[in-house]
Each structure stands twice: as structure tokens, then as C-alpha cells.
Short mmCIF file of C-alpha atoms in Angstrom, two decimals:
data_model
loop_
_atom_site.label_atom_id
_atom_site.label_comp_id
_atom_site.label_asym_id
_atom_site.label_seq_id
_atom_site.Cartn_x
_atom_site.Cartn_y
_atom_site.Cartn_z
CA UNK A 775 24.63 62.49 37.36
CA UNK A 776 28.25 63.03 36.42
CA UNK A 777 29.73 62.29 33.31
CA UNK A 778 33.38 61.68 31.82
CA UNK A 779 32.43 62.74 28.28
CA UNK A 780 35.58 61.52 25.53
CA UNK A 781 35.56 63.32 22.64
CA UNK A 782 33.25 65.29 23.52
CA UNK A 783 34.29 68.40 21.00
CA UNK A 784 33.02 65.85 17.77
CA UNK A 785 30.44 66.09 15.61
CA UNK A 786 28.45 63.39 18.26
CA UNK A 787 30.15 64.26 21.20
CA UNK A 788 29.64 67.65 20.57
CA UNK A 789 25.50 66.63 20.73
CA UNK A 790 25.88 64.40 23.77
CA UNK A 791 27.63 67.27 25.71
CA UNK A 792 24.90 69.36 25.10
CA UNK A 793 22.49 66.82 25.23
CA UNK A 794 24.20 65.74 29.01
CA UNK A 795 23.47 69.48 30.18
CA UNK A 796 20.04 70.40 28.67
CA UNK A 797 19.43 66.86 31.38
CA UNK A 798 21.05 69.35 34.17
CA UNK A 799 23.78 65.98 34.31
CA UNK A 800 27.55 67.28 35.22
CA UNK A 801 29.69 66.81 31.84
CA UNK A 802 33.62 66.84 31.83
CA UNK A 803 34.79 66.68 28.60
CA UNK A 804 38.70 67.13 27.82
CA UNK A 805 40.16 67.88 24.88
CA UNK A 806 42.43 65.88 22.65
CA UNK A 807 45.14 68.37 23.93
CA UNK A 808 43.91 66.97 27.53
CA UNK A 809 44.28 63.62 27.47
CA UNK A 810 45.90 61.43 24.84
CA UNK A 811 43.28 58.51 25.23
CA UNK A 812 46.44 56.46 22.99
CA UNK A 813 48.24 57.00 26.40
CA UNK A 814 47.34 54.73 29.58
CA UNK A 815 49.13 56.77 31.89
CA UNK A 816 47.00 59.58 30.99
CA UNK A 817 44.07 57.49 31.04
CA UNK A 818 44.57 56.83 33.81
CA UNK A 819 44.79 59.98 35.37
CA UNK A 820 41.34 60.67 33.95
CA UNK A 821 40.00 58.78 37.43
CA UNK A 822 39.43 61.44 39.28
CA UNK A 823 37.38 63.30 36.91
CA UNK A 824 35.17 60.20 36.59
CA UNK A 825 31.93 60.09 38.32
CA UNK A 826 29.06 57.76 37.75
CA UNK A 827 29.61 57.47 33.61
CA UNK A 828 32.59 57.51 31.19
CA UNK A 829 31.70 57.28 27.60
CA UNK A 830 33.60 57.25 24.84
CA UNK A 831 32.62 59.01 21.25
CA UNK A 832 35.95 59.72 20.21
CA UNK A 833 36.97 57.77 17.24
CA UNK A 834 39.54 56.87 14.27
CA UNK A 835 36.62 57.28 11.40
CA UNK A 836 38.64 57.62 8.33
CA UNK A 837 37.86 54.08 6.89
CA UNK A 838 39.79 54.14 3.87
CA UNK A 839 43.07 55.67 5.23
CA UNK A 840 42.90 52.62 7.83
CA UNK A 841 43.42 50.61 5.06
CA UNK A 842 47.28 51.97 5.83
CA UNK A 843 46.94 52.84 8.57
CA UNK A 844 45.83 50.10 10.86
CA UNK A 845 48.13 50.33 13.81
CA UNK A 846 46.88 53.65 14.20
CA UNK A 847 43.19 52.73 13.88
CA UNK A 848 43.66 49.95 16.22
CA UNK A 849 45.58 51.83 18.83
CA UNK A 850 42.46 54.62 18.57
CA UNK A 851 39.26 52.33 17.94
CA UNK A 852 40.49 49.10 19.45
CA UNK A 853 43.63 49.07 22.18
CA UNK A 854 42.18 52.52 24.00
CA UNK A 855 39.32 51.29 24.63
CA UNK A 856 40.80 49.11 27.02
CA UNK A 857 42.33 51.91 28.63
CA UNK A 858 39.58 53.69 29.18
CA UNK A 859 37.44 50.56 30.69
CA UNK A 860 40.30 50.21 32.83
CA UNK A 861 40.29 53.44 33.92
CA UNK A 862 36.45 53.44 34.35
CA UNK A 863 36.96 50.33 36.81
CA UNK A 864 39.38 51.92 38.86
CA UNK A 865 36.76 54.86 39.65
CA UNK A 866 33.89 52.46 40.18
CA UNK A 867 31.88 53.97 37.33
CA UNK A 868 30.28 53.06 34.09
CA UNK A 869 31.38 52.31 30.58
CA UNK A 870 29.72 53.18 27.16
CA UNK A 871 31.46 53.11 24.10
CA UNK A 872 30.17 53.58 20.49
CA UNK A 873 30.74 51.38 17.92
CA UNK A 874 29.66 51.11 14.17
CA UNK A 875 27.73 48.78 11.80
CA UNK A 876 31.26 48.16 9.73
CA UNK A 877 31.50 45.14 12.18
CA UNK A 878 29.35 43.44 9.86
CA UNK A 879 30.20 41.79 6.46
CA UNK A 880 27.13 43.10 4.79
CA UNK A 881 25.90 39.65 3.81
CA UNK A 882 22.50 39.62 5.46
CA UNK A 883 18.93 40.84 3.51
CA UNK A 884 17.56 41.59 6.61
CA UNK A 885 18.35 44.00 9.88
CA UNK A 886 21.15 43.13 11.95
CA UNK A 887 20.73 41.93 15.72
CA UNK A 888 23.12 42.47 18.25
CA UNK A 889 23.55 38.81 18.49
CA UNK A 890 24.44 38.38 14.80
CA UNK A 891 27.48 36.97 14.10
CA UNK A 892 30.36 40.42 13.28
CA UNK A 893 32.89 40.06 10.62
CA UNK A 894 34.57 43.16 9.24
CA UNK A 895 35.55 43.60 5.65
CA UNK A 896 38.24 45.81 6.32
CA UNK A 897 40.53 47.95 9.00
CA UNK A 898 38.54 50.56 10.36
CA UNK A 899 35.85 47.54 11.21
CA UNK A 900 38.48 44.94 12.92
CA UNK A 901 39.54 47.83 15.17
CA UNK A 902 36.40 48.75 15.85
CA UNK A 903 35.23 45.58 17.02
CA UNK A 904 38.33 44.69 19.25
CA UNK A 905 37.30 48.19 20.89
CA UNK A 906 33.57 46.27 21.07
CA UNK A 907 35.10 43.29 22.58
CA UNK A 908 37.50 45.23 25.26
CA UNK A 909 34.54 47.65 26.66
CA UNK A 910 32.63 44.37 26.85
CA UNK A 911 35.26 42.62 28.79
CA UNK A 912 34.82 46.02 31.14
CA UNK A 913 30.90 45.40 31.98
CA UNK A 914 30.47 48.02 29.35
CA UNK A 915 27.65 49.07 27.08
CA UNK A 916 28.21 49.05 23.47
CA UNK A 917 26.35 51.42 21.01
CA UNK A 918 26.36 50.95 17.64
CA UNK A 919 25.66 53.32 15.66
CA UNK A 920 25.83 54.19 11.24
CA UNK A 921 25.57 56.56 8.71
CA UNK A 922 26.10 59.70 11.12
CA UNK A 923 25.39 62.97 10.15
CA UNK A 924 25.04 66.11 12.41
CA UNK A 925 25.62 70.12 11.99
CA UNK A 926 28.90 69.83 14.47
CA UNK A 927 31.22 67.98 12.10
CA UNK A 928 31.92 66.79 8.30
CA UNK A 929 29.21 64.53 6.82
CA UNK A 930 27.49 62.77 3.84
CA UNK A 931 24.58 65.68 3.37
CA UNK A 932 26.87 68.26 4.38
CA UNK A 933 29.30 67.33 1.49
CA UNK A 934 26.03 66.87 -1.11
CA UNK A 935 24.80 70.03 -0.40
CA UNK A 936 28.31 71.96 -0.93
CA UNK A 937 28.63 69.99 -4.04
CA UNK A 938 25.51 70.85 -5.68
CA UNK A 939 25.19 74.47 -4.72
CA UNK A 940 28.81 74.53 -6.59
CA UNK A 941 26.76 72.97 -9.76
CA UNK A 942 28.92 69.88 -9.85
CA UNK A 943 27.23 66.61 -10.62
CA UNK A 944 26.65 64.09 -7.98
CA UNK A 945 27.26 60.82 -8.68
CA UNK A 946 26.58 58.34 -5.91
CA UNK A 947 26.47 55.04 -4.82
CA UNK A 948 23.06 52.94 -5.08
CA UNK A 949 23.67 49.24 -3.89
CA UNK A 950 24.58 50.01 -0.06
CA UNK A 951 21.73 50.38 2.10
CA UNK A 952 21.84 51.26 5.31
CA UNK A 953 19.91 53.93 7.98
CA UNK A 954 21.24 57.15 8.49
CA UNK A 955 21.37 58.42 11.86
CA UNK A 956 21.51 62.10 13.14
CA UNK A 957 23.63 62.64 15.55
CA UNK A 958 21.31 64.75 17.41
CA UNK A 959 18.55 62.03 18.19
CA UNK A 960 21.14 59.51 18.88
CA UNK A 961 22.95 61.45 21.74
CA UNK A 962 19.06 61.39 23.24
CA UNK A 963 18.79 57.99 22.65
CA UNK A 964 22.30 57.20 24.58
CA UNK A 965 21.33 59.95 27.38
CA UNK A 966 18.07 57.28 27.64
CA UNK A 967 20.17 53.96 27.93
CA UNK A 968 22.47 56.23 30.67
CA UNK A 969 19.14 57.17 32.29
CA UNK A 970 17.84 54.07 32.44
CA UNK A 971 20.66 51.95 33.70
CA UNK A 972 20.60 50.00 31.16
CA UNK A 973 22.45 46.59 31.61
CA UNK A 974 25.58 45.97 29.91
CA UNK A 975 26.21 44.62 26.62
CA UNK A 976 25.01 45.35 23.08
CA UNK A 977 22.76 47.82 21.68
CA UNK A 978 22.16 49.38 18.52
CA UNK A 979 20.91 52.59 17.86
CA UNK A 980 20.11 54.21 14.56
CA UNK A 981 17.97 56.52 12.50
CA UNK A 982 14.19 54.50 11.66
CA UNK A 983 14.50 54.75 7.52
CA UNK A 984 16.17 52.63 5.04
CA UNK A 985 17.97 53.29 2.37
CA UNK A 986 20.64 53.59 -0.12
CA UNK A 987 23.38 55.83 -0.06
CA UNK A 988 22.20 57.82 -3.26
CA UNK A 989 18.42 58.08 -1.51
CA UNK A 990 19.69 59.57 0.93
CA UNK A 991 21.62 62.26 -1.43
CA UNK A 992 18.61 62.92 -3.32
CA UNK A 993 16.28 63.51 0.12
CA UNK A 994 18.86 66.14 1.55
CA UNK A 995 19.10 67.95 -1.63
CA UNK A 996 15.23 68.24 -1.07
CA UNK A 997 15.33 69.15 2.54
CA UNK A 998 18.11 71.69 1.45
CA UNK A 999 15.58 73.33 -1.51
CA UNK A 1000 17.95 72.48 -4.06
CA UNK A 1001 17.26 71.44 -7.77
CA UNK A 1002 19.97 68.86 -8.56
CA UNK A 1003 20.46 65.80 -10.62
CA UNK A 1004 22.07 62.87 -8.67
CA UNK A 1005 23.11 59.80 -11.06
CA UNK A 1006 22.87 56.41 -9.62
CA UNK A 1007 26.18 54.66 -9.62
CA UNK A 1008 26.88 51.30 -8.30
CA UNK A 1009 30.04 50.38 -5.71
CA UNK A 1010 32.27 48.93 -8.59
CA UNK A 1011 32.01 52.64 -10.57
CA UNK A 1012 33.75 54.23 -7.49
CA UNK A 1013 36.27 51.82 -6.41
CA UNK A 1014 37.22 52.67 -2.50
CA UNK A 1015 40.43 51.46 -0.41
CA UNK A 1016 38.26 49.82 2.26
CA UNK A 1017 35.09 47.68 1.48
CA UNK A 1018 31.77 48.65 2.60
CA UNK A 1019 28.90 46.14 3.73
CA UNK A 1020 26.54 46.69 0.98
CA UNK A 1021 23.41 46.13 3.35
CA UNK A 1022 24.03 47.10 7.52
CA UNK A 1023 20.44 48.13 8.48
CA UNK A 1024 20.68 47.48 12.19
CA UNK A 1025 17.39 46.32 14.41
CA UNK A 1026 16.96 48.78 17.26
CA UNK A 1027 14.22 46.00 18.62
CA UNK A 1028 16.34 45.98 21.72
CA UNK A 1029 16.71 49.32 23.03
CA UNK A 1030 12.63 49.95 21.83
CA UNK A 1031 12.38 47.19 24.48
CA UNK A 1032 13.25 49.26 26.87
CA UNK A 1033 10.75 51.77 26.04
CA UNK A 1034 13.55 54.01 24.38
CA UNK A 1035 11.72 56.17 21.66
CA UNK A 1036 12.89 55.55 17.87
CA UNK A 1037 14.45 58.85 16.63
CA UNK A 1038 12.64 61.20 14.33
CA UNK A 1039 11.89 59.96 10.92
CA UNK A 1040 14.85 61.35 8.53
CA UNK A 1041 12.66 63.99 6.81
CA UNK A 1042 12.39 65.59 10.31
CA UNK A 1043 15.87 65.07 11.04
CA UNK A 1044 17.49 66.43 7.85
CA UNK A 1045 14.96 69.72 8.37
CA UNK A 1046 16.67 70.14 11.25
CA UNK A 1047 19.82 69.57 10.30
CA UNK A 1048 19.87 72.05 7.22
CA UNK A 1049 18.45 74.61 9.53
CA UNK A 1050 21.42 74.13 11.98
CA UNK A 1051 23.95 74.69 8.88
CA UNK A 1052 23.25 78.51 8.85
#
């Protein structure tokens, strides 16, 4: 197996490369420096390092900044994902791209399919579903993903524990719930759907527990063996550029279909995790 990894040198694509090798699979993965994925003509000349996968885990993530700046989210999340199917077609390989639960509104009280109806709040999610709808248009496979957290990058549990070994209060939000998802177990989950063929279209793929935001705060502060105090707060005490669904637990009845194994419960996850933070 060979595989054009993008953005492979992020806190997921950092997992999936190494992921991609523990399998013994062949991994390219240029650098931002490398290839301007904003530019087709670069793109393009990614071709020839295609083999029988591209995927694509690089990403504009900052949600609230895409509030202005939503050319540039598009152009990253949205308009080069066309590129890169593009390019994919011209070297006869496959196309997976991952995507995020912001494509949803928030409005359901119960998990998300990949055949419910998307409609994003805000501009990190509208980009981020045109990039759905061009690597479908492209036979691709779409993975979508939330809540990520993983020891090769900035993230939610990272930032809590930081925060309360400095003895600062934590104050966070308690009416979003949604699954975190290490980014560990979900680069095996994605190495399983390359694995297995799997046909194109729509898949999502996240960590197995519910919760709220400030749940999960208060269960990494106990994987991390810290005493802290986290105070409840709701969304309208810490206003935010971009909305947020308040409730994007996502189904992963699909991919289980396929006899894909759920990822570790988060307990397990964040051990590992904390252990990986040195």
C-alpha cells in the first residue's frame, strides 16, 4: 500500500503517518513548505507521488478567526479539496478527506447519521462542508470526525491541564455535548476504512462517550492526577465569534457495520494521552 499522506506533520496526521508505517504501508507526506495544497498547479504535481491513497488531514481549524476570515477557510477546507480530488483522479488513486461535526446545526437530541440533513452555523462549518461535497463529487470517502485531541498538537485537555497546574480557575462550558475523539484511535480507525476498501461516501468516526465540554475538563484533570475545581458555565457566559452546535454526537453505526472496532473508551484514551505529554 502506498499512501499520499496531506498534512501529515499535524496533530492527526502526525498519528496516521505513524499509524500508515507501524501497517508496513509506504507514506509520503510533504510539508506545507512542499506543496501549497491552496495551489492547483502544485497539486497537481503531487501525481506522481500518489499511489493507491491520497488523504487529506490538513485543515483550516481556527473556527472563530473564520468568522473573518472566510475566504481563507474556504480556499483551505473547501476549494482545495477539489484540487486534491482532482489530482487523486489524474493518478488513478483514492480519495479520503476528513471532515468535522460543525456541518451540523446542533438541533438534534439524538446522534447524527451520515444521512442527516448538514447545516453549518458558521464559517469554519460552510467551508468544511463544500470540502465534503467536492471530495464527494471525486468518488471520495468522507470522515468526520469531533472534539480531537492527541499528544502531537494543541488541544482541549492539553490546555486544561496547563491551566490548572498554573492554579488558575477553569471555567467551562456545560450545554454542548459532543464525543471526544483521540486522535490516536481515529488514525486506526481510518487505516481500517483504507484497509478495507471501503466504498465511497460518508462515514463518521469518533470517540464512544458522551459528553459535555466541562465533563470532559473535569475527567482529564483526573486522568492527569490533578486536584482542581472546574465551574460549570453555560455558552452565553463565554460569548465566542463562531457558534457551536450545542449537541453533535455523531452515530458511528456505519463504519461498526463494517466490522470496524469502536475506539477505546475515553478513560483509556486520556491515560494514554497524559502519558504521551511527558
Amino acid at each position: 500500500m502506498k499512501i499520499l499522506l496531506i498534512g501529515g506533520y499535524g496533530m492527526l496526521g502526525t498519528d496516521l503517518r505513524e499509524e500508515f508505517v507501524r501497517r508496513g504501508w509506504d507514506v509520503v507526506a510533504p510539508t506545507l513548505d512542499e506543496v501549497d495544497i491552496t495551489d492547483p498547479v502544485q497539486v497537481a504535481a503531487c501525481a506522481e507521488m500518489a499511489g493507491d491513497w491520497v488523504v487529506n488531514a490538513a485543515a483550516y481549524t481556527a473556527v472563530d478567526k473564520a468568522e473573518s476570515e472566510p475566504d481563507t477557510a474556504m480556499m483551505v477546507n473547501g476549494l482545495s479539496v477539489g484540487y486534491l480530488g482532482q489530482m487523486t483522479a489524474m493518478a488513478g488513486a483514492k480519495f479520503l478527506h476528513v471532515s468535522t461535526d460543525f456541518v451540523f446545526d446542533g438541533s438534534k437530541t439524538e446522534p447524527y447519521t451520515e444521512d442527516d440533513p448538514t447545516n453549518p452555523l458558521g464559517e469554519y462549518g460552510r467551508s468544511k462542508l463544500i470540502g465534503e461535497e467536492q471530495a464527494l463529487s471525486h468518488a471520495g470517502i468522507v470522515v468526520r470526525t469531533a472534539w480531537l485531541f492527541g499528544p502531537n498538537g494543541g488541544s482541549f485537555p492539553r490546555t486544561m491541564i496547563r491551566v490548572a497546574r498554573e492554579g488558575k480557575p477553569l471555567r467551562v462550558v456545560a450545554d454542548q455535548t459532543g464525543c471526544p475523539t483521540y486522535t490516536r484511535d481515529l488514525a486506526r480507525v481510518i487505516a481500517d476504512l483504507i484497509a478495507k476498501d471501503a466504498y465511497p461516501g460518508v462515514y463518521h468516526a469518533v470517540g464512544p462517550d458522551t459528553m459535555t465540554w466541562h465533563e470532559f475538563a473535569v475527567r482529564t484533570l483526573q486522568a492527569a492526577g490533578i486536584d482542581g475545581n472546574v465551574t460549570p458555565i453555560s455558552t452565553a457566559d463565554y460569548p465566542t465569534p463562531a457558534k457551536r452546535p450545542a449537541y453533535s454526537v455523531l452515530s458511528t453505526a456505519k463504519i461498526e457495520a463494517l466490522g470496524i472496532a469502536p475506539m477505546r473508551p475515553l478513560d483509556e484514551a486520556l491515560a494514554d494521552f497524559v502519558s504521551r505529554l511527558g
